[in-house]
PDB file of C-alpha atoms in Angstrom:
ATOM      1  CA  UNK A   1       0.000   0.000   0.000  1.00 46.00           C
ATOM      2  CA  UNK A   2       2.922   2.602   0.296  1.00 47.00           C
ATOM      3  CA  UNK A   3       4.521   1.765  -2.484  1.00 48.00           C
ATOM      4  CA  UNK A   4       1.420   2.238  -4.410  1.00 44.00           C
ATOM      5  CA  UNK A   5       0.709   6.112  -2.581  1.00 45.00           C
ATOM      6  CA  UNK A   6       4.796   6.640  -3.284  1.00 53.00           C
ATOM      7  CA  UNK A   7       4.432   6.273  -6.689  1.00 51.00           C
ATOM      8  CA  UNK A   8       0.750   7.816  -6.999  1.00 48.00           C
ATOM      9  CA  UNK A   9       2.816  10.843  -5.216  1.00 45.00           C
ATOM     10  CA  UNK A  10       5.663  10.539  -7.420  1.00 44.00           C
ATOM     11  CA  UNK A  11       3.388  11.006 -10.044  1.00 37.00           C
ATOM     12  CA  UNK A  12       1.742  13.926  -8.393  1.00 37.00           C
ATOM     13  CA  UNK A  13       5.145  15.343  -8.395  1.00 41.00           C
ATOM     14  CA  UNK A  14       6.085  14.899 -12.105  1.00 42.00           C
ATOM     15  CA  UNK A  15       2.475  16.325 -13.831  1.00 43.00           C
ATOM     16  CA  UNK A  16       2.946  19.485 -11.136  1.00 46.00           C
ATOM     17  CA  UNK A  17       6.406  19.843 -12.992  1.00 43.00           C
ATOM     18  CA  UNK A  18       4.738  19.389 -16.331  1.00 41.00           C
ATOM     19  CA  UNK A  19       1.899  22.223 -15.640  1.00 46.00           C
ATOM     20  CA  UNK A  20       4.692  24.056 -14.241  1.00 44.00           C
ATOM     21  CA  UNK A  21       6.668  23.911 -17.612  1.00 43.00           C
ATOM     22  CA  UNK A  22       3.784  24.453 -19.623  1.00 50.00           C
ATOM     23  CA  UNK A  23       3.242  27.679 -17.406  1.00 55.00           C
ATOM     24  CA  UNK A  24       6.708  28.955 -17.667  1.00 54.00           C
ATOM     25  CA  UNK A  25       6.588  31.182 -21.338  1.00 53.00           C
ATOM     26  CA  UNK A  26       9.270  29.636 -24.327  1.00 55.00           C
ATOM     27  CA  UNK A  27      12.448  31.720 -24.403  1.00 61.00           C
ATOM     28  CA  UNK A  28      12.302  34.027 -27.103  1.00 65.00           C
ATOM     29  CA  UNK A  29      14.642  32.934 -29.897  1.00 71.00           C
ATOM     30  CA  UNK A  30      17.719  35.661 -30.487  1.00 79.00           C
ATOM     31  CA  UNK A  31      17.145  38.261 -33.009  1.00 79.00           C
ATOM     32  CA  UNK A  32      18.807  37.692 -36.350  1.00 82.00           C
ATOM     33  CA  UNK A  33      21.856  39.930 -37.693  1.00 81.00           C
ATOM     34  CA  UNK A  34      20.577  42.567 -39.677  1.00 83.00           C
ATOM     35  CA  UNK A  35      20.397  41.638 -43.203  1.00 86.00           C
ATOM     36  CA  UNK A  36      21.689  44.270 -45.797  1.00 90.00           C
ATOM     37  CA  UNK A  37      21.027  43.288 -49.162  1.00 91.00           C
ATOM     38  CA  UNK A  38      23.906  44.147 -51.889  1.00 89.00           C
ATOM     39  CA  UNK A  39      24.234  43.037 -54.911  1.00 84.00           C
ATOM     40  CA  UNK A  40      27.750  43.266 -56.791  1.00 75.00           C
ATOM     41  CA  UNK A  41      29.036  44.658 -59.808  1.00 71.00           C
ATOM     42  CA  UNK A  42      29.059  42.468 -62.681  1.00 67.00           C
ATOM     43  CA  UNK A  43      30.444  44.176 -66.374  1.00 62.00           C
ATOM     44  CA  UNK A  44      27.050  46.312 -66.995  1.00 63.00           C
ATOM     45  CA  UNK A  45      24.586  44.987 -65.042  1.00 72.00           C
ATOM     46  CA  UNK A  46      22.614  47.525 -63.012  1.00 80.00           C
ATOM     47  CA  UNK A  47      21.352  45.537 -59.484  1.00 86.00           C
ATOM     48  CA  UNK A  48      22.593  47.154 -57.028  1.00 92.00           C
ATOM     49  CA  UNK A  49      19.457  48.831 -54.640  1.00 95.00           C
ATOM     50  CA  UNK A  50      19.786  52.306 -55.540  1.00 96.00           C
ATOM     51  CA  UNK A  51      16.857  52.913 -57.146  1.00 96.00           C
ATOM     52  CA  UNK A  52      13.207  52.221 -55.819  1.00 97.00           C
ATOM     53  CA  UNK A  53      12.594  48.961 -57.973  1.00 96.00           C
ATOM     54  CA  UNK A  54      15.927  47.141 -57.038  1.00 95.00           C
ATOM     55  CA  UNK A  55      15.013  47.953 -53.312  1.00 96.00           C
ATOM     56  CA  UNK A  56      11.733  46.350 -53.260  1.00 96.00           C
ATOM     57  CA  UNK A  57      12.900  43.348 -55.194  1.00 93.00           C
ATOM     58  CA  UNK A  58      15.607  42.696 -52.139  1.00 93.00           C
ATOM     59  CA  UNK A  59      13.303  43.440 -49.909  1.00 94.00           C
ATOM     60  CA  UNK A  60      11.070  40.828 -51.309  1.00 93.00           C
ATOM     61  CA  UNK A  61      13.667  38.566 -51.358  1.00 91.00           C
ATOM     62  CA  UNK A  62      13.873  39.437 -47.719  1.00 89.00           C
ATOM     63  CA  UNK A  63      16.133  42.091 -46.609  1.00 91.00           C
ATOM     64  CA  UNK A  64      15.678  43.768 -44.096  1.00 91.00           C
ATOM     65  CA  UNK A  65      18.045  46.651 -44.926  1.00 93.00           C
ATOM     66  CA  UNK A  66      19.959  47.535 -48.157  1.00 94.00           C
ATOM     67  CA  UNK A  67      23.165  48.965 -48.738  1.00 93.00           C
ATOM     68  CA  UNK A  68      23.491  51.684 -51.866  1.00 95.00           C
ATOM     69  CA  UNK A  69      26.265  53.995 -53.177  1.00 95.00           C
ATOM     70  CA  UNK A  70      26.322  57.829 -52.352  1.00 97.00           C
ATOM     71  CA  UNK A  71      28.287  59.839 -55.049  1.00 97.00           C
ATOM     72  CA  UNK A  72      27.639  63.981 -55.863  1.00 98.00           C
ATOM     73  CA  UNK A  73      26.796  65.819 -58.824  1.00 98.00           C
ATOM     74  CA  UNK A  74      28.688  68.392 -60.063  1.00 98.00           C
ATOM     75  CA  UNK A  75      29.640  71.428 -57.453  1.00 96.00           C
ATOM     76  CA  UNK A  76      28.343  68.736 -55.090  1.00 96.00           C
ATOM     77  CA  UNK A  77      24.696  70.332 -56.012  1.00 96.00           C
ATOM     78  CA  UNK A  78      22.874  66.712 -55.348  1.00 98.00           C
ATOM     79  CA  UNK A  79      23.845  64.123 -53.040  1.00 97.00           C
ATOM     80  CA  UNK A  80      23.014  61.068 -55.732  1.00 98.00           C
ATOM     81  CA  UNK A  81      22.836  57.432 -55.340  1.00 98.00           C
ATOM     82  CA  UNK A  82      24.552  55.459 -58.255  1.00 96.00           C
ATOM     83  CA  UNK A  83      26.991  52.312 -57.938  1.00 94.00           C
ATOM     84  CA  UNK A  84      29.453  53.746 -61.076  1.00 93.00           C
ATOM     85  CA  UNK A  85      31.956  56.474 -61.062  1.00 95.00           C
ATOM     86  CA  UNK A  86      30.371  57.296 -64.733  1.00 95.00           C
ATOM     87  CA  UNK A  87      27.054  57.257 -66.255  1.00 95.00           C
ATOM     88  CA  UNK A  88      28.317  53.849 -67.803  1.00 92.00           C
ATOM     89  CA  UNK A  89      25.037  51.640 -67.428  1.00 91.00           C
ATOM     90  CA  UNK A  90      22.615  54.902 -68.271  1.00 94.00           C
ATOM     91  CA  UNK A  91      21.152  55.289 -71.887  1.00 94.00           C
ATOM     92  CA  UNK A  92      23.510  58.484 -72.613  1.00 93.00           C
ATOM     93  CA  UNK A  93      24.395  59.257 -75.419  1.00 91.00           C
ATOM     94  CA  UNK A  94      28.096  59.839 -76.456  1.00 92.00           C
ATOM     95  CA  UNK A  95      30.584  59.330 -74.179  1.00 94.00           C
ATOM     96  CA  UNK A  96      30.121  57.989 -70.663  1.00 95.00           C
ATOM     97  CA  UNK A  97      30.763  61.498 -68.158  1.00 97.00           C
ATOM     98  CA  UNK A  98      32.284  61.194 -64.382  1.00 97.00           C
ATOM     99  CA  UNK A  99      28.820  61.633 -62.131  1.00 97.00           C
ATOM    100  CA  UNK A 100      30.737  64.092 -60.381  1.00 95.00           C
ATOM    101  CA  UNK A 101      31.625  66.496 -63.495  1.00 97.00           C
ATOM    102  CA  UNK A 102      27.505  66.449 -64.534  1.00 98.00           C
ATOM    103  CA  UNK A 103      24.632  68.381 -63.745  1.00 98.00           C
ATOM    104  CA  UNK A 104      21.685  66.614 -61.749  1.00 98.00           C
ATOM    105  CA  UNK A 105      19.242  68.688 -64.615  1.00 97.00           C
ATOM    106  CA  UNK A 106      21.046  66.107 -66.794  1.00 97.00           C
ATOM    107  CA  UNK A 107      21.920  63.202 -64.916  1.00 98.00           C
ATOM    108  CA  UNK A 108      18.032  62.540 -63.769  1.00 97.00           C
ATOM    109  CA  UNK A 109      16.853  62.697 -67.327  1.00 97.00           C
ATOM    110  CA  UNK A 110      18.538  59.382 -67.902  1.00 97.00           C
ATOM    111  CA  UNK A 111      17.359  55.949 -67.517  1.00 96.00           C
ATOM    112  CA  UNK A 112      19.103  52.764 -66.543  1.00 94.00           C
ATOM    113  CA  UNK A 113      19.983  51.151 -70.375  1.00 90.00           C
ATOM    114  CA  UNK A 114      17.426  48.552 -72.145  1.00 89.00           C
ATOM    115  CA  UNK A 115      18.150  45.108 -71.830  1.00 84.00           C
ATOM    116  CA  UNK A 116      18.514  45.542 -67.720  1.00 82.00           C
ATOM    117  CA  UNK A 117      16.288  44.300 -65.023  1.00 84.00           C
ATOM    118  CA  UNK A 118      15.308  47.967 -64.105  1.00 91.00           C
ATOM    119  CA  UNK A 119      15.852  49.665 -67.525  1.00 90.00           C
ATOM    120  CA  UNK A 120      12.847  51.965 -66.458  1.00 89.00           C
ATOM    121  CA  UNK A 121      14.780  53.817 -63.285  1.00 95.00           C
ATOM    122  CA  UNK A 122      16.850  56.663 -63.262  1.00 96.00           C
ATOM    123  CA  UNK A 123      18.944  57.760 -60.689  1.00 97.00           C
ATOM    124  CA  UNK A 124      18.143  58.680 -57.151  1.00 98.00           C
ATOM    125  CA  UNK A 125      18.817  61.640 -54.642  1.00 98.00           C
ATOM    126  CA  UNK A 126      20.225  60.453 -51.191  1.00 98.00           C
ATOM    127  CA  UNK A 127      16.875  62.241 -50.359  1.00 97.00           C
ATOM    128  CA  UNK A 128      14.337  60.100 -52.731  1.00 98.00           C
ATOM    129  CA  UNK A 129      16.297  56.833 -51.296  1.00 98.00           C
ATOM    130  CA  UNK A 130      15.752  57.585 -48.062  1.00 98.00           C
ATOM    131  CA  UNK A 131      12.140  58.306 -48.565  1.00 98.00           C
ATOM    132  CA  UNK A 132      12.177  55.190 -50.331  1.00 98.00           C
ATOM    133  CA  UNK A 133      14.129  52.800 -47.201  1.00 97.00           C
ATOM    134  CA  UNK A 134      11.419  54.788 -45.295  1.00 98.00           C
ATOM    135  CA  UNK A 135       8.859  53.473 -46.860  1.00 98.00           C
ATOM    136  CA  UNK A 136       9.569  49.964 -47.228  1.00 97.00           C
ATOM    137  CA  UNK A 137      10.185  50.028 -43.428  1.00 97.00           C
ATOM    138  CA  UNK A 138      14.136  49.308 -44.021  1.00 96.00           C
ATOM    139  CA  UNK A 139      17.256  50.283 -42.742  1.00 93.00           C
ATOM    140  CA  UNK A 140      20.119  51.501 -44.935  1.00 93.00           C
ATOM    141  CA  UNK A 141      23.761  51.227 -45.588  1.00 90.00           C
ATOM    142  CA  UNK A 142      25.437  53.980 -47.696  1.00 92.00           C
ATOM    143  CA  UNK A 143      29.177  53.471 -49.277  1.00 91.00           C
ATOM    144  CA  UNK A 144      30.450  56.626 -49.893  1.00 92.00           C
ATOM    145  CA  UNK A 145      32.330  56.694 -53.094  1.00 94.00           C
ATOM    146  CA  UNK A 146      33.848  59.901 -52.961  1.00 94.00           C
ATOM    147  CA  UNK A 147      34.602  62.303 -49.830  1.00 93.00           C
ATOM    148  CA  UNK A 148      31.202  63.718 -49.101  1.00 92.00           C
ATOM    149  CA  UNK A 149      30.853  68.067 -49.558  1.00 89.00           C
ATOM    150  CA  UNK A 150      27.761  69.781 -48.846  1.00 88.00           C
ATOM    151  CA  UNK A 151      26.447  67.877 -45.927  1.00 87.00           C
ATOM    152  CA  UNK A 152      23.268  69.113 -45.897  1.00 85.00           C
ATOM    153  CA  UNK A 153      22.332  66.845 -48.911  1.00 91.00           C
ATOM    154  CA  UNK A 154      23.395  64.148 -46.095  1.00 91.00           C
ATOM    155  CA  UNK A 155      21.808  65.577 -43.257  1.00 86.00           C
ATOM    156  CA  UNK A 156      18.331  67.219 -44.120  1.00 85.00           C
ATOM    157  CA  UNK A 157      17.208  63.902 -45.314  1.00 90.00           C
ATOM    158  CA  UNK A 158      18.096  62.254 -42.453  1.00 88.00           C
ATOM    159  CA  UNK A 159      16.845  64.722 -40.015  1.00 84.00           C
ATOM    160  CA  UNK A 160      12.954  66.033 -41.682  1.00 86.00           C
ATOM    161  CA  UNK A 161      12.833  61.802 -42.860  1.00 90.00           C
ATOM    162  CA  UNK A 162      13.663  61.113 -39.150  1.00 87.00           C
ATOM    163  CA  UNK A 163      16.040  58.431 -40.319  1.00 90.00           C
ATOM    164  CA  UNK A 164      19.071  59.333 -38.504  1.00 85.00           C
ATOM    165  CA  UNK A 165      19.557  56.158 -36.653  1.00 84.00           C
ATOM    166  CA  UNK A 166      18.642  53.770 -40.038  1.00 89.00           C
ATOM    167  CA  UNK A 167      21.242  54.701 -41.698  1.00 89.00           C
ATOM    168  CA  UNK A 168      25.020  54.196 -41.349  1.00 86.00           C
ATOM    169  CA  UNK A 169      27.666  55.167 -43.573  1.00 87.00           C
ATOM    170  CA  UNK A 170      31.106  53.185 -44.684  1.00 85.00           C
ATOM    171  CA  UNK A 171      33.859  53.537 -47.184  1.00 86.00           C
ATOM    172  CA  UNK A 172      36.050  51.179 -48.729  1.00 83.00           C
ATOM    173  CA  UNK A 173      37.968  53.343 -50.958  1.00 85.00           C
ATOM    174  CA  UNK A 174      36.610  52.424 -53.995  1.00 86.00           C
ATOM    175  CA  UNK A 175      37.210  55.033 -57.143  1.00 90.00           C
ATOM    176  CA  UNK A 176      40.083  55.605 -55.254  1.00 90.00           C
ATOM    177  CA  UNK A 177      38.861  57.587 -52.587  1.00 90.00           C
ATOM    178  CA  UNK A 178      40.217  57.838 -49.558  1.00 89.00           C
ATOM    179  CA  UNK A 179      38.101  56.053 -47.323  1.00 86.00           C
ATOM    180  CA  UNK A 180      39.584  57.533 -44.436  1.00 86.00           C
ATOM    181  CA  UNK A 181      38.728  61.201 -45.483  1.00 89.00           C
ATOM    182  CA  UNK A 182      35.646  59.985 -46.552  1.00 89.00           C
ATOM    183  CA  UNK A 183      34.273  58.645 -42.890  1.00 86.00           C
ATOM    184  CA  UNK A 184      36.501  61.741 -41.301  1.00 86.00           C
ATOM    185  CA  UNK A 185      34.742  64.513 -43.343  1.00 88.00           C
ATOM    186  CA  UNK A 186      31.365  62.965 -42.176  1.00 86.00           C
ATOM    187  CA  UNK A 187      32.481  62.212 -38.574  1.00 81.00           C
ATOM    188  CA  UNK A 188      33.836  65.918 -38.417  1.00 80.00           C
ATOM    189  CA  UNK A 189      30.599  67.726 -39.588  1.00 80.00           C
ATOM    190  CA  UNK A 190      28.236  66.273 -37.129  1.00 71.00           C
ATOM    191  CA  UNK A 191      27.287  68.573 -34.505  1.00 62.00           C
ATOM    192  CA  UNK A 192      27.930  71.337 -36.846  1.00 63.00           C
ATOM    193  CA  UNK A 193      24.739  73.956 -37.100  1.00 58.00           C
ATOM    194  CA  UNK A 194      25.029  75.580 -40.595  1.00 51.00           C
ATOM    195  CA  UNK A 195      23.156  73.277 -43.152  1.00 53.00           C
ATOM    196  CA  UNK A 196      20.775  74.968 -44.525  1.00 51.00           C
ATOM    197  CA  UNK A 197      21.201  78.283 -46.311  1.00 48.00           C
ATOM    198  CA  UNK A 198      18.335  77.456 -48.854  1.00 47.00           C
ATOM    199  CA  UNK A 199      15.201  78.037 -46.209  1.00 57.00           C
ATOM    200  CA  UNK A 200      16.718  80.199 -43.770  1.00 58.00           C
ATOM    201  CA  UNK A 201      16.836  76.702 -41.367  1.00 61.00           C
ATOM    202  CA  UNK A 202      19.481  75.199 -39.204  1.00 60.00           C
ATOM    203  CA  UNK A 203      19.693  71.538 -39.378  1.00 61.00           C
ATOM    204  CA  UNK A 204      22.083  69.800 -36.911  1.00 61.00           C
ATOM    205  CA  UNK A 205      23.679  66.743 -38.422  1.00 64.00           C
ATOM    206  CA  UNK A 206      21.966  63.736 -36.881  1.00 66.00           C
ATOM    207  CA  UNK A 207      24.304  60.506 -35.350  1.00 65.00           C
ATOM    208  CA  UNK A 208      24.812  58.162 -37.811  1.00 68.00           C
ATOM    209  CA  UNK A 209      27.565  55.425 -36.865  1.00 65.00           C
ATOM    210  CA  UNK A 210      30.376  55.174 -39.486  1.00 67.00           C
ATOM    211  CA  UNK A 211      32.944  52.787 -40.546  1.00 67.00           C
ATOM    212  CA  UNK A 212      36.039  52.601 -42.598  1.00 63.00           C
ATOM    213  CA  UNK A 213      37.002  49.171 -44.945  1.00 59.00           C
ATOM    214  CA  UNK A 214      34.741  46.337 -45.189  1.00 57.00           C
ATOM    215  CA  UNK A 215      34.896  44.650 -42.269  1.00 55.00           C
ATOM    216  CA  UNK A 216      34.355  47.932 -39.841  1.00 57.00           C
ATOM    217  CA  UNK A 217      32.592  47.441 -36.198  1.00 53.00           C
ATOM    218  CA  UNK A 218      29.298  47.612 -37.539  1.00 58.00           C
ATOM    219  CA  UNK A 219      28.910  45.628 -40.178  1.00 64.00           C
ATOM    220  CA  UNK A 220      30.573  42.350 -41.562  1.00 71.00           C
ATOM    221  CA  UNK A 221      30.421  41.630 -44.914  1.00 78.00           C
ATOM    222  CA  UNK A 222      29.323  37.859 -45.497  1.00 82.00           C
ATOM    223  CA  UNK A 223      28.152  35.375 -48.168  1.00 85.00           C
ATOM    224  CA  UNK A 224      28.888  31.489 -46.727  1.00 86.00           C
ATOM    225  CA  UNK A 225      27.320  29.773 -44.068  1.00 88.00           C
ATOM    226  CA  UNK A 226      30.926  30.024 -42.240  1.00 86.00           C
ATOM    227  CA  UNK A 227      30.956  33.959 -42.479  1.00 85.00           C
ATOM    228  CA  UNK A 228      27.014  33.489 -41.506  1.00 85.00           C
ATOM    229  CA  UNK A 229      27.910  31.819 -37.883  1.00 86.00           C
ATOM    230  CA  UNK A 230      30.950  34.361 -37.211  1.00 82.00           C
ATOM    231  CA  UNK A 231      28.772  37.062 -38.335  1.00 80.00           C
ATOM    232  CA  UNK A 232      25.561  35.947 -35.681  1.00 81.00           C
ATOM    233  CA  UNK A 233      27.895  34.474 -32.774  1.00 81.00           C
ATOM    234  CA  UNK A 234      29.436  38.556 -32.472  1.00 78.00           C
ATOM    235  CA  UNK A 235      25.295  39.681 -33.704  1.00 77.00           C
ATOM    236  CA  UNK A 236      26.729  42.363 -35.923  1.00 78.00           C
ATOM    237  CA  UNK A 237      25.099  42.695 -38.828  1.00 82.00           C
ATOM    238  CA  UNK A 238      25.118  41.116 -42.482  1.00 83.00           C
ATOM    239  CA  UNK A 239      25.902  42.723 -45.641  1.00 87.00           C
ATOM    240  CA  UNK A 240      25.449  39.898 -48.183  1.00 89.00           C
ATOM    241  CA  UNK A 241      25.004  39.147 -52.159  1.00 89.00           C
ATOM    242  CA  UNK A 242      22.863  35.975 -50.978  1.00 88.00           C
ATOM    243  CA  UNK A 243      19.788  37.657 -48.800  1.00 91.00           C
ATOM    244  CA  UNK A 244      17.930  34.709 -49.874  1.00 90.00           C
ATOM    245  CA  UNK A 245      20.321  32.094 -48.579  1.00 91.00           C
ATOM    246  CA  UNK A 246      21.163  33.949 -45.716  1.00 90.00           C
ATOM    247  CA  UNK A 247      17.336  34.273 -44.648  1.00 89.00           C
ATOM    248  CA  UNK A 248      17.688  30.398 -44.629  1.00 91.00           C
ATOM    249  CA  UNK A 249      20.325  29.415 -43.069  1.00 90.00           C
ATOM    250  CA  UNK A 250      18.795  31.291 -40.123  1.00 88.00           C
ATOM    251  CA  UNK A 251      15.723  29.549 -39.743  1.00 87.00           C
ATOM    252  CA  UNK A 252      15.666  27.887 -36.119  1.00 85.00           C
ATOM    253  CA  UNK A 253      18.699  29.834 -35.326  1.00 85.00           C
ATOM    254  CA  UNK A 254      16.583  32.743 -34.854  1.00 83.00           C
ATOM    255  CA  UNK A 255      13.631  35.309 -35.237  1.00 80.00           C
ATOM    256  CA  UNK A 256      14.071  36.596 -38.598  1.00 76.00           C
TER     257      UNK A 256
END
């Protein structure tokens, strides 16, 4: 007769414990790296998310973020977002022009060439992108590709967009810049109160993290399964070529 009350108690004991477990609320899995989607430059082919189509095909593909390329128009008139250091991959006509050495009256009259996924975009303002990473509820990574001048192309968007902490900025050097000078001129005009001379405004230069080279504190660039698992044991964030493959290889690992 005990033994039968021990073990009617014992099992007392272990459905308490169960009802206890099944109280007790699942640990939330880890939140996944940030995702940037990138795509890389291939002879003539115009992917890269700088334009409002290419961001809302990574962003179906499941970014969560995407990185783009921040050049200037001539006189540094309009910040502009273009992967090239020409017009090369725009349906000009004559020779290809340095982005930098053109108006934007000219450059946004052009159209990504026929034959290309998005052969109906043009080019971008830094302002229109953000608008655009705004509305697709993204974040954004920008590469400078030259050292930045009039900042308040950067900042205005940033600050009336209220975007300041979704975007960061980087610089490999690319187009031989020098990606040091780059990040410093940026780093060196926040704070600074004298954007605006066009509406009589001041707009103070929001914090935006920076980052020199490719593999900078912020971000990690990745596209393996081996760069993957570096990438989430340290949870920085993912700039990748393979958004698809990346949003994969996290599943179970954690919430995407």
């Amino acid at each position: 007769m005990k033994r039968i009350i021990g073990s009617a108690a014992a099992l007392l004991v272990v459905v308490g414990s169960l009802v206890l477990a099944a109280q007790q609320p699942a640990a939330a899995a880890p939140n996944c790296p940030l995702g940037y989607g990138h795509e890389p430059y291939e002879g003539d082919v115009m992917r890269q998310p700088n334009n409002a189509a290419a961001i809302r095909a990574q962003k179906n593909r499941g970014a969560k973020a995407v990185e783009g390329d921040l050049r200037f128009t001539s006189g540094y008139t309009k910040a502009v977002m273009w992967h090239n250091k020409s017009t090369w991959g725009l349906n000009y006509s004559g020779s290809a022009q340095d982005i930098h050495s053109v108006s934007w009256t000219y450059l946004k009259s052009l159209k990504i060439k026929p034959g290309q996924d998005f052969s109906d975009q043009g080019v971008m303002t830094f302002w229109a992108w953000v608008s655009e990473i705004k509305a697709q509820g993204l974040d954004g990574l920008v590469e400078l590709k030259e050292v930045p001048g009039n900042f308040v192309e950067i900042a205005k968007p940033l600050a009336k967009l209220g975007m300041a902490d979704r975007i960061k900025f980087y610089s490999t050097g690319a187009d031989n810049t020098n990606a040091t000078n780059a990040i410093n001129a940026l780093k060196n005009a926040i704070g600074k109160e004298y954007w605006d001379s066009v509406d009589g405004r001041n707009y103070q230069m929001p914090w935006v993290a920076t980052q020199v080279g490719q593999e900078g504190p912020n971000t990690w660039w990745a596209n393996s399964a081996s760069a993957w698992e570096s990438t989430f044991a340290n949870g920085r964030p993912v700039v990748t070529n393979s958004i698809e493959s990346y949003k994969t290889w996290t599943n179970g690992k954690c919430n995407w």
